[in-house]
Amino acid sequence: MGVDWYPRSRDEQIHLTDTWIGIFKTKAEAWNIPAANVNSLTETNSAAKEKLAVVKSGERTAASVVECNEIFGELEAEARFIKKHYLLLPPLELTDLATLLLLVPDETRTPVGKPSGQPALTVTYPGGPFLLKVHFAPLAGTEPLDSRGDYGYALYKGIMPQGGATLEQAAGIKHYLMKAPRSGDELLHFRFTRRKTELVEFDADESGMTAFFCARYENQKGDFGTWGPCASAIIP
């Protein structure tokens, strides 16, 4: 299985993005990285530091943990987007990758296959209002032959009010569901993750509604596999 370039610990994630932000001050234009992406990464990095400091302090609460998880999810998504679209060979050179704290690739590349498995989801109640926890595992009988293809999970989410959404609710910014979904095609993308669990927080006025989740595997090239079955739970 290939080694992921993105660090696992949050302190290392901050160190990586701090390093990028410093380098981008002089290199972003030459590497064609839009200022909007650099500014967004800088703002998210700063917010992540603040949320992490709260979680590490005596002021830690369940809500602050959720907020910290969300901002670090955003930080990872922005870093992966920049890496995928702008930190390429060329225009970068191998020495640039090392300076950016990225893995220097081997000369011989092993192809990564399209995701072949399907993920199964279970939803539990971690305690506290407005919180659900999504658990990921391979669907029985669909374990992949090449685990590199099933690199991570693309998680999708939808919310259905009791009895189904009205036309106005369905057309709103949250696109509430009018009926239970048959597959992830009817849900909105929530996040990419390589973790085995994800804590999901909802708004207070969504308590009593039904949350639906569906996922599919995604490889390092952004290729998707087949949808797994949907899972649902009542929002506490």
PDB file of C-alpha atoms in Angstrom:
ATOM      1  CA  MET A   1       0.000   0.000   0.000  1.00  0.00           C
ATOM      2  CA  GLY A   2       1.336   3.430  -0.913  1.00  0.00           C
ATOM      3  CA  VAL A   3       2.417   5.879   1.783  1.00  0.00           C
ATOM      4  CA  ASP A   4       0.187   8.919   2.163  1.00  0.00           C
ATOM      5  CA  TRP A   5       1.951  12.261   1.892  1.00  0.00           C
ATOM      6  CA  TYR A   6      -0.487  13.987   4.274  1.00  0.00           C
ATOM      7  CA  PRO A   7       0.571  13.733   7.944  1.00  0.00           C
ATOM      8  CA  ARG A   8      -1.565  11.819  10.430  1.00  0.00           C
ATOM      9  CA  SER A   9      -1.060  14.010  13.515  1.00  0.00           C
ATOM     10  CA  ARG A  10      -2.595  17.460  13.719  1.00  0.00           C
ATOM     11  CA  ASP A  11       0.614  19.098  14.924  1.00  0.00           C
ATOM     12  CA  GLU A  12       2.366  17.739  11.832  1.00  0.00           C
ATOM     13  CA  GLN A  13      -0.522  18.925   9.619  1.00  0.00           C
ATOM     14  CA  ILE A  14      -0.085  22.426  11.023  1.00  0.00           C
ATOM     15  CA  HIS A  15       3.682  22.211  10.487  1.00  0.00           C
ATOM     16  CA  LEU A  16       3.185  21.116   6.867  1.00  0.00           C
ATOM     17  CA  THR A  17       0.721  23.884   5.998  1.00  0.00           C
ATOM     18  CA  ASP A  18       2.790  26.477   7.887  1.00  0.00           C
ATOM     19  CA  THR A  19       5.729  25.471   5.680  1.00  0.00           C
ATOM     20  CA  TRP A  20       3.644  25.704   2.510  1.00  0.00           C
ATOM     21  CA  ILE A  21       2.287  29.128   3.406  1.00  0.00           C
ATOM     22  CA  GLY A  22       5.813  30.453   3.977  1.00  0.00           C
ATOM     23  CA  ILE A  23       7.048  29.064   0.644  1.00  0.00           C
ATOM     24  CA  PHE A  24       3.993  30.239  -1.286  1.00  0.00           C
ATOM     25  CA  LYS A  25       4.804  33.860  -0.392  1.00  0.00           C
ATOM     26  CA  THR A  26       7.587  33.758  -2.989  1.00  0.00           C
ATOM     27  CA  LYS A  27       6.658  30.757  -5.154  1.00  0.00           C
ATOM     28  CA  ALA A  28       2.869  30.855  -5.609  1.00  0.00           C
ATOM     29  CA  GLU A  29       2.969  33.062  -8.712  1.00  0.00           C
ATOM     30  CA  ALA A  30       5.723  31.038 -10.395  1.00  0.00           C
ATOM     31  CA  TRP A  31       3.818  27.808  -9.673  1.00  0.00           C
ATOM     32  CA  ASN A  32       0.502  29.324 -10.861  1.00  0.00           C
ATOM     33  CA  ILE A  33      -1.205  28.864  -7.500  1.00  0.00           C
ATOM     34  CA  PRO A  34      -4.125  31.332  -7.309  1.00  0.00           C
ATOM     35  CA  ALA A  35      -3.962  33.883  -4.521  1.00  0.00           C
ATOM     36  CA  ALA A  36      -7.472  32.835  -3.453  1.00  0.00           C
ATOM     37  CA  ASN A  37      -6.246  29.319  -2.676  1.00  0.00           C
ATOM     38  CA  VAL A  38      -3.232  30.589  -0.752  1.00  0.00           C
ATOM     39  CA  ASN A  39      -5.380  33.037   1.241  1.00  0.00           C
ATOM     40  CA  SER A  40      -7.963  30.376   2.027  1.00  0.00           C
ATOM     41  CA  LEU A  41      -5.281  27.921   3.183  1.00  0.00           C
ATOM     42  CA  THR A  42      -3.746  30.644   5.366  1.00  0.00           C
ATOM     43  CA  GLU A  43      -7.095  31.492   6.996  1.00  0.00           C
ATOM     44  CA  THR A  44      -8.015  27.840   7.562  1.00  0.00           C
ATOM     45  CA  ASN A  45      -4.557  27.109   8.979  1.00  0.00           C
ATOM     46  CA  SER A  46      -4.950  29.983  11.442  1.00  0.00           C
ATOM     47  CA  ALA A  47      -8.427  28.838  12.479  1.00  0.00           C
ATOM     48  CA  ALA A  48      -7.190  25.264  12.910  1.00  0.00           C
ATOM     49  CA  LYS A  49      -4.441  26.443  15.271  1.00  0.00           C
ATOM     50  CA  GLU A  50      -7.016  28.264  17.397  1.00  0.00           C
ATOM     51  CA  LYS A  51      -9.417  25.296  17.538  1.00  0.00           C
ATOM     52  CA  LEU A  52      -6.591  22.893  18.361  1.00  0.00           C
ATOM     53  CA  ALA A  53      -5.386  25.128  21.186  1.00  0.00           C
ATOM     54  CA  VAL A  54      -8.879  25.090  22.724  1.00  0.00           C
ATOM     55  CA  VAL A  55      -9.141  21.295  22.474  1.00  0.00           C
ATOM     56  CA  LYS A  56      -5.748  20.899  24.155  1.00  0.00           C
ATOM     57  CA  SER A  57      -6.686  23.305  26.952  1.00  0.00           C
ATOM     58  CA  GLY A  58      -8.956  23.039  29.981  1.00  0.00           C
ATOM     59  CA  GLU A  59     -11.723  24.699  27.929  1.00  0.00           C
ATOM     60  CA  ARG A  60     -12.248  21.527  25.873  1.00  0.00           C
ATOM     61  CA  THR A  61     -15.917  20.630  25.295  1.00  0.00           C
ATOM     62  CA  ALA A  62     -17.779  18.199  23.037  1.00  0.00           C
ATOM     63  CA  ALA A  63     -18.694  21.118  20.777  1.00  0.00           C
ATOM     64  CA  SER A  64     -15.090  22.329  20.547  1.00  0.00           C
ATOM     65  CA  VAL A  65     -13.978  18.802  19.542  1.00  0.00           C
ATOM     66  CA  VAL A  66     -16.533  18.774  16.724  1.00  0.00           C
ATOM     67  CA  GLU A  67     -15.443  22.233  15.576  1.00  0.00           C
ATOM     68  CA  CYS A  68     -11.802  21.115  15.648  1.00  0.00           C
ATOM     69  CA  ASN A  69     -12.606  18.007  13.593  1.00  0.00           C
ATOM     70  CA  GLU A  70     -14.446  20.100  11.018  1.00  0.00           C
ATOM     71  CA  ILE A  71     -11.730  22.744  10.575  1.00  0.00           C
ATOM     72  CA  PHE A  72      -9.007  20.116  10.240  1.00  0.00           C
ATOM     73  CA  GLY A  73     -11.147  18.359   7.664  1.00  0.00           C
ATOM     74  CA  GLU A  74     -11.293  21.631   5.730  1.00  0.00           C
ATOM     75  CA  LEU A  75      -7.537  22.106   6.110  1.00  0.00           C
ATOM     76  CA  GLU A  76      -6.877  18.636   4.702  1.00  0.00           C
ATOM     77  CA  ALA A  77      -9.272  19.172   1.799  1.00  0.00           C
ATOM     78  CA  GLU A  78      -7.621  22.483   0.849  1.00  0.00           C
ATOM     79  CA  ALA A  79      -4.102  21.032   1.133  1.00  0.00           C
ATOM     80  CA  ARG A  80      -5.018  18.017  -0.984  1.00  0.00           C
ATOM     81  CA  PHE A  81      -6.626  20.248  -3.619  1.00  0.00           C
ATOM     82  CA  ILE A  82      -3.513  22.431  -3.890  1.00  0.00           C
ATOM     83  CA  LYS A  83      -1.248  19.380  -4.000  1.00  0.00           C
ATOM     84  CA  LYS A  84      -3.324  17.699  -6.708  1.00  0.00           C
ATOM     85  CA  HIS A  85      -3.724  20.755  -8.962  1.00  0.00           C
ATOM     86  CA  TYR A  86      -0.621  22.899  -8.475  1.00  0.00           C
ATOM     87  CA  LEU A  87       2.272  21.035  -6.831  1.00  0.00           C
ATOM     88  CA  LEU A  88       3.152  19.064  -9.948  1.00  0.00           C
ATOM     89  CA  LEU A  89       6.307  17.868 -11.693  1.00  0.00           C
ATOM     90  CA  PRO A  90       6.907  20.069 -13.703  1.00  0.00           C
ATOM     91  CA  PRO A  91       6.864  23.041 -13.045  1.00  0.00           C
ATOM     92  CA  LEU A  92       8.151  21.922  -9.635  1.00  0.00           C
ATOM     93  CA  GLU A  93      11.398  20.017  -9.314  1.00  0.00           C
ATOM     94  CA  LEU A  94      12.251  17.171  -6.954  1.00  0.00           C
ATOM     95  CA  THR A  95      14.057  19.561  -4.631  1.00  0.00           C
ATOM     96  CA  ASP A  96      10.877  21.652  -4.380  1.00  0.00           C
ATOM     97  CA  LEU A  97       8.926  18.615  -3.185  1.00  0.00           C
ATOM     98  CA  ALA A  98      11.474  18.003  -0.448  1.00  0.00           C
ATOM     99  CA  THR A  99      11.280  21.649   0.650  1.00  0.00           C
ATOM    100  CA  LEU A 100       7.477  21.350   0.782  1.00  0.00           C
ATOM    101  CA  LEU A 101       7.863  18.295   3.074  1.00  0.00           C
ATOM    102  CA  LEU A 102       6.394  16.060   0.367  1.00  0.00           C
ATOM    103  CA  LEU A 103       7.497  12.582  -0.610  1.00  0.00           C
ATOM    104  CA  VAL A 104       9.934  12.442  -3.518  1.00  0.00           C
ATOM    105  CA  PRO A 105       8.548   9.832  -5.933  1.00  0.00           C
ATOM    106  CA  ASP A 106      10.476   6.819  -7.120  1.00  0.00           C
ATOM    107  CA  GLU A 107      11.445   6.745 -10.781  1.00  0.00           C
ATOM    108  CA  THR A 108       9.387   3.572 -11.237  1.00  0.00           C
ATOM    109  CA  ARG A 109       5.673   4.135 -10.745  1.00  0.00           C
ATOM    110  CA  THR A 110       3.258   1.345  -9.888  1.00  0.00           C
ATOM    111  CA  PRO A 111      -0.231   1.857 -11.373  1.00  0.00           C
ATOM    112  CA  VAL A 112      -3.065   2.348  -8.911  1.00  0.00           C
ATOM    113  CA  GLY A 113      -6.257   0.579  -9.900  1.00  0.00           C
ATOM    114  CA  LYS A 114      -9.773   1.973  -9.795  1.00  0.00           C
ATOM    115  CA  PRO A 115     -11.513   1.320  -6.464  1.00  0.00           C
ATOM    116  CA  SER A 116     -13.029  -2.150  -6.538  1.00  0.00           C
ATOM    117  CA  GLY A 117     -14.664  -2.571  -3.136  1.00  0.00           C
ATOM    118  CA  GLN A 118     -17.772  -1.108  -1.542  1.00  0.00           C
ATOM    119  CA  PRO A 119     -17.941   0.470   1.916  1.00  0.00           C
ATOM    120  CA  ALA A 120     -20.563  -0.394   4.524  1.00  0.00           C
ATOM    121  CA  LEU A 121     -21.672   2.265   7.020  1.00  0.00           C
ATOM    122  CA  THR A 122     -23.145   2.038  10.479  1.00  0.00           C
ATOM    123  CA  VAL A 123     -24.391   5.036  12.440  1.00  0.00           C
ATOM    124  CA  THR A 124     -24.256   5.284  16.237  1.00  0.00           C
ATOM    125  CA  TYR A 125     -25.090   7.832  18.917  1.00  0.00           C
ATOM    126  CA  PRO A 126     -21.883   9.110  20.609  1.00  0.00           C
ATOM    127  CA  GLY A 127     -23.811  10.980  23.305  1.00  0.00           C
ATOM    128  CA  GLY A 128     -24.927  14.570  23.407  1.00  0.00           C
ATOM    129  CA  PRO A 129     -27.525  16.346  21.305  1.00  0.00           C
ATOM    130  CA  PHE A 130     -27.242  16.867  17.534  1.00  0.00           C
ATOM    131  CA  LEU A 131     -24.367  14.369  17.123  1.00  0.00           C
ATOM    132  CA  LEU A 132     -24.064  11.149  15.116  1.00  0.00           C
ATOM    133  CA  LYS A 133     -20.996   8.990  14.487  1.00  0.00           C
ATOM    134  CA  VAL A 134     -20.484   7.249  11.134  1.00  0.00           C
ATOM    135  CA  HIS A 135     -18.405   4.033  11.096  1.00  0.00           C
ATOM    136  CA  PHE A 136     -16.718   2.742   7.913  1.00  0.00           C
ATOM    137  CA  ALA A 137     -15.859  -0.858   7.011  1.00  0.00           C
ATOM    138  CA  PRO A 138     -15.602  -2.948   3.823  1.00  0.00           C
ATOM    139  CA  LEU A 139     -18.935  -4.417   2.749  1.00  0.00           C
ATOM    140  CA  ALA A 140     -18.809  -8.180   3.265  1.00  0.00           C
ATOM    141  CA  GLY A 141     -17.912  -9.979   0.063  1.00  0.00           C
ATOM    142  CA  THR A 142     -16.497  -6.880  -1.688  1.00  0.00           C
ATOM    143  CA  GLU A 143     -13.005  -6.744  -0.188  1.00  0.00           C
ATOM    144  CA  PRO A 144     -10.640  -5.410  -2.890  1.00  0.00           C
ATOM    145  CA  LEU A 145      -7.802  -7.386  -4.439  1.00  0.00           C
ATOM    146  CA  ASP A 146      -5.626  -4.240  -4.499  1.00  0.00           C
ATOM    147  CA  SER A 147      -6.151  -2.116  -1.378  1.00  0.00           C
ATOM    148  CA  ARG A 148      -4.291   0.839  -2.939  1.00  0.00           C
ATOM    149  CA  GLY A 149      -7.323   1.514  -5.111  1.00  0.00           C
ATOM    150  CA  ASP A 150      -9.617   1.785  -2.084  1.00  0.00           C
ATOM    151  CA  TYR A 151      -7.547   4.624  -0.642  1.00  0.00           C
ATOM    152  CA  GLY A 152     -10.170   6.499   1.359  1.00  0.00           C
ATOM    153  CA  TYR A 153     -13.876   7.170   1.733  1.00  0.00           C
ATOM    154  CA  ALA A 154     -15.931   9.831  -0.058  1.00  0.00           C
ATOM    155  CA  LEU A 155     -18.816  10.393   2.370  1.00  0.00           C
ATOM    156  CA  TYR A 156     -22.157  11.870   1.294  1.00  0.00           C
ATOM    157  CA  LYS A 157     -24.954  13.167   3.544  1.00  0.00           C
ATOM    158  CA  GLY A 158     -28.600  14.178   3.331  1.00  0.00           C
ATOM    159  CA  ILE A 159     -31.282  15.194   5.846  1.00  0.00           C
ATOM    160  CA  MET A 160     -35.010  14.470   5.591  1.00  0.00           C
ATOM    161  CA  PRO A 161     -37.598  16.254   7.757  1.00  0.00           C
ATOM    162  CA  GLN A 162     -40.404  14.143   9.190  1.00  0.00           C
ATOM    163  CA  GLY A 163     -42.742  13.211   6.339  1.00  0.00           C
ATOM    164  CA  GLY A 164     -40.276  14.507   3.731  1.00  0.00           C
ATOM    165  CA  ALA A 165     -39.203  18.003   2.749  1.00  0.00           C
ATOM    166  CA  THR A 166     -41.477  20.548   1.129  1.00  0.00           C
ATOM    167  CA  LEU A 167     -40.549  21.913  -2.291  1.00  0.00           C
ATOM    168  CA  GLU A 168     -39.282  25.053  -0.567  1.00  0.00           C
ATOM    169  CA  GLN A 169     -37.091  23.055   1.833  1.00  0.00           C
ATOM    170  CA  ALA A 170     -35.751  20.884  -0.978  1.00  0.00           C
ATOM    171  CA  ALA A 171     -34.805  23.980  -2.992  1.00  0.00           C
ATOM    172  CA  GLY A 172     -33.131  25.648  -0.007  1.00  0.00           C
ATOM    173  CA  ILE A 173     -29.427  25.873   0.731  1.00  0.00           C
ATOM    174  CA  LYS A 174     -29.408  22.541   2.611  1.00  0.00           C
ATOM    175  CA  HIS A 175     -31.419  20.677  -0.054  1.00  0.00           C
ATOM    176  CA  TYR A 176     -33.471  18.695   2.436  1.00  0.00           C
ATOM    177  CA  LEU A 177     -34.697  15.361   1.094  1.00  0.00           C
ATOM    178  CA  MET A 178     -38.293  14.836   0.017  1.00  0.00           C
ATOM    179  CA  LYS A 179     -37.940  11.046   0.289  1.00  0.00           C
ATOM    180  CA  ALA A 180     -35.436   8.437   1.423  1.00  0.00           C
ATOM    181  CA  PRO A 181     -32.517   8.167  -1.039  1.00  0.00           C
ATOM    182  CA  ARG A 182     -31.816   5.016  -3.033  1.00  0.00           C
ATOM    183  CA  SER A 183     -28.093   5.733  -3.422  1.00  0.00           C
ATOM    184  CA  GLY A 184     -25.430   8.349  -2.791  1.00  0.00           C
ATOM    185  CA  ASP A 185     -26.324  10.026  -6.101  1.00  0.00           C
ATOM    186  CA  GLU A 186     -29.200  11.715  -4.254  1.00  0.00           C
ATOM    187  CA  LEU A 187     -27.005  13.045  -1.436  1.00  0.00           C
ATOM    188  CA  LEU A 188     -24.558  15.944  -1.106  1.00  0.00           C
ATOM    189  CA  HIS A 189     -20.810  15.395  -0.756  1.00  0.00           C
ATOM    190  CA  PHE A 190     -19.830  15.827   2.885  1.00  0.00           C
ATOM    191  CA  ARG A 191     -16.107  15.067   3.092  1.00  0.00           C
ATOM    192  CA  PHE A 192     -13.248  12.769   2.118  1.00  0.00           C
ATOM    193  CA  THR A 193     -11.746  10.793   4.967  1.00  0.00           C
ATOM    194  CA  ARG A 194      -9.309   7.978   5.630  1.00  0.00           C
ATOM    195  CA  ARG A 195     -10.500   7.560   9.215  1.00  0.00           C
ATOM    196  CA  LYS A 196     -12.644   4.644  10.344  1.00  0.00           C
ATOM    197  CA  THR A 197     -15.157   6.947  12.063  1.00  0.00           C
ATOM    198  CA  GLU A 198     -16.449  10.452  11.499  1.00  0.00           C
ATOM    199  CA  LEU A 199     -18.352  12.585  14.022  1.00  0.00           C
ATOM    200  CA  VAL A 200     -21.113  14.599  12.349  1.00  0.00           C
ATOM    201  CA  GLU A 201     -22.801  17.578  14.001  1.00  0.00           C
ATOM    202  CA  PHE A 202     -26.218  18.938  13.025  1.00  0.00           C
ATOM    203  CA  ASP A 203     -28.098  22.158  13.678  1.00  0.00           C
ATOM    204  CA  ALA A 204     -30.420  22.225  16.696  1.00  0.00           C
ATOM    205  CA  ASP A 205     -33.531  22.641  14.541  1.00  0.00           C
ATOM    206  CA  GLU A 206     -32.655  19.387  12.729  1.00  0.00           C
ATOM    207  CA  SER A 207     -33.208  17.289  15.852  1.00  0.00           C
ATOM    208  CA  GLY A 208     -35.837  14.646  15.091  1.00  0.00           C
ATOM    209  CA  MET A 209     -35.097  14.641  11.375  1.00  0.00           C
ATOM    210  CA  THR A 210     -33.503  11.629   9.673  1.00  0.00           C
ATOM    211  CA  ALA A 211     -29.898  11.769   8.498  1.00  0.00           C
ATOM    212  CA  PHE A 212     -28.874   9.584   5.560  1.00  0.00           C
ATOM    213  CA  PHE A 213     -25.312   8.653   4.671  1.00  0.00           C
ATOM    214  CA  CYS A 214     -23.695   6.830   1.775  1.00  0.00           C
ATOM    215  CA  ALA A 215     -20.059   6.342   0.791  1.00  0.00           C
ATOM    216  CA  ARG A 216     -17.832   5.048  -1.966  1.00  0.00           C
ATOM    217  CA  TYR A 217     -14.116   4.434  -2.115  1.00  0.00           C
ATOM    218  CA  GLU A 218     -11.828   7.020  -3.735  1.00  0.00           C
ATOM    219  CA  ASN A 219      -8.229   6.398  -4.819  1.00  0.00           C
ATOM    220  CA  GLN A 220      -5.278   8.800  -4.944  1.00  0.00           C
ATOM    221  CA  LYS A 221      -6.159   9.827  -8.500  1.00  0.00           C
ATOM    222  CA  GLY A 222      -9.691  10.870  -7.565  1.00  0.00           C
ATOM    223  CA  ASP A 223     -11.361   7.820  -9.163  1.00  0.00           C
ATOM    224  CA  PHE A 224     -14.519   6.576  -7.449  1.00  0.00           C
ATOM    225  CA  GLY A 225     -15.769   3.054  -6.836  1.00  0.00           C
ATOM    226  CA  THR A 226     -19.327   1.735  -6.575  1.00  0.00           C
ATOM    227  CA  TRP A 227     -21.730   3.090  -3.975  1.00  0.00           C
ATOM    228  CA  GLY A 228     -22.156   1.093  -0.798  1.00  0.00           C
ATOM    229  CA  PRO A 229     -25.600   0.830   0.837  1.00  0.00           C
ATOM    230  CA  CYS A 230     -27.136   3.866   2.493  1.00  0.00           C
ATOM    231  CA  ALA A 231     -27.367   4.093   6.305  1.00  0.00           C
ATOM    232  CA  SER A 232     -29.606   6.341   8.374  1.00  0.00           C
ATOM    233  CA  ALA A 233     -30.414   7.453  11.916  1.00  0.00           C
ATOM    234  CA  ILE A 234     -32.697   9.897  13.681  1.00  0.00           C
ATOM    235  CA  ILE A 235     -30.804  13.057  14.704  1.00  0.00           C
ATOM    236  CA  PRO A 236     -30.895  13.332  18.523  1.00  0.00           C
TER     237      PRO A 236
END
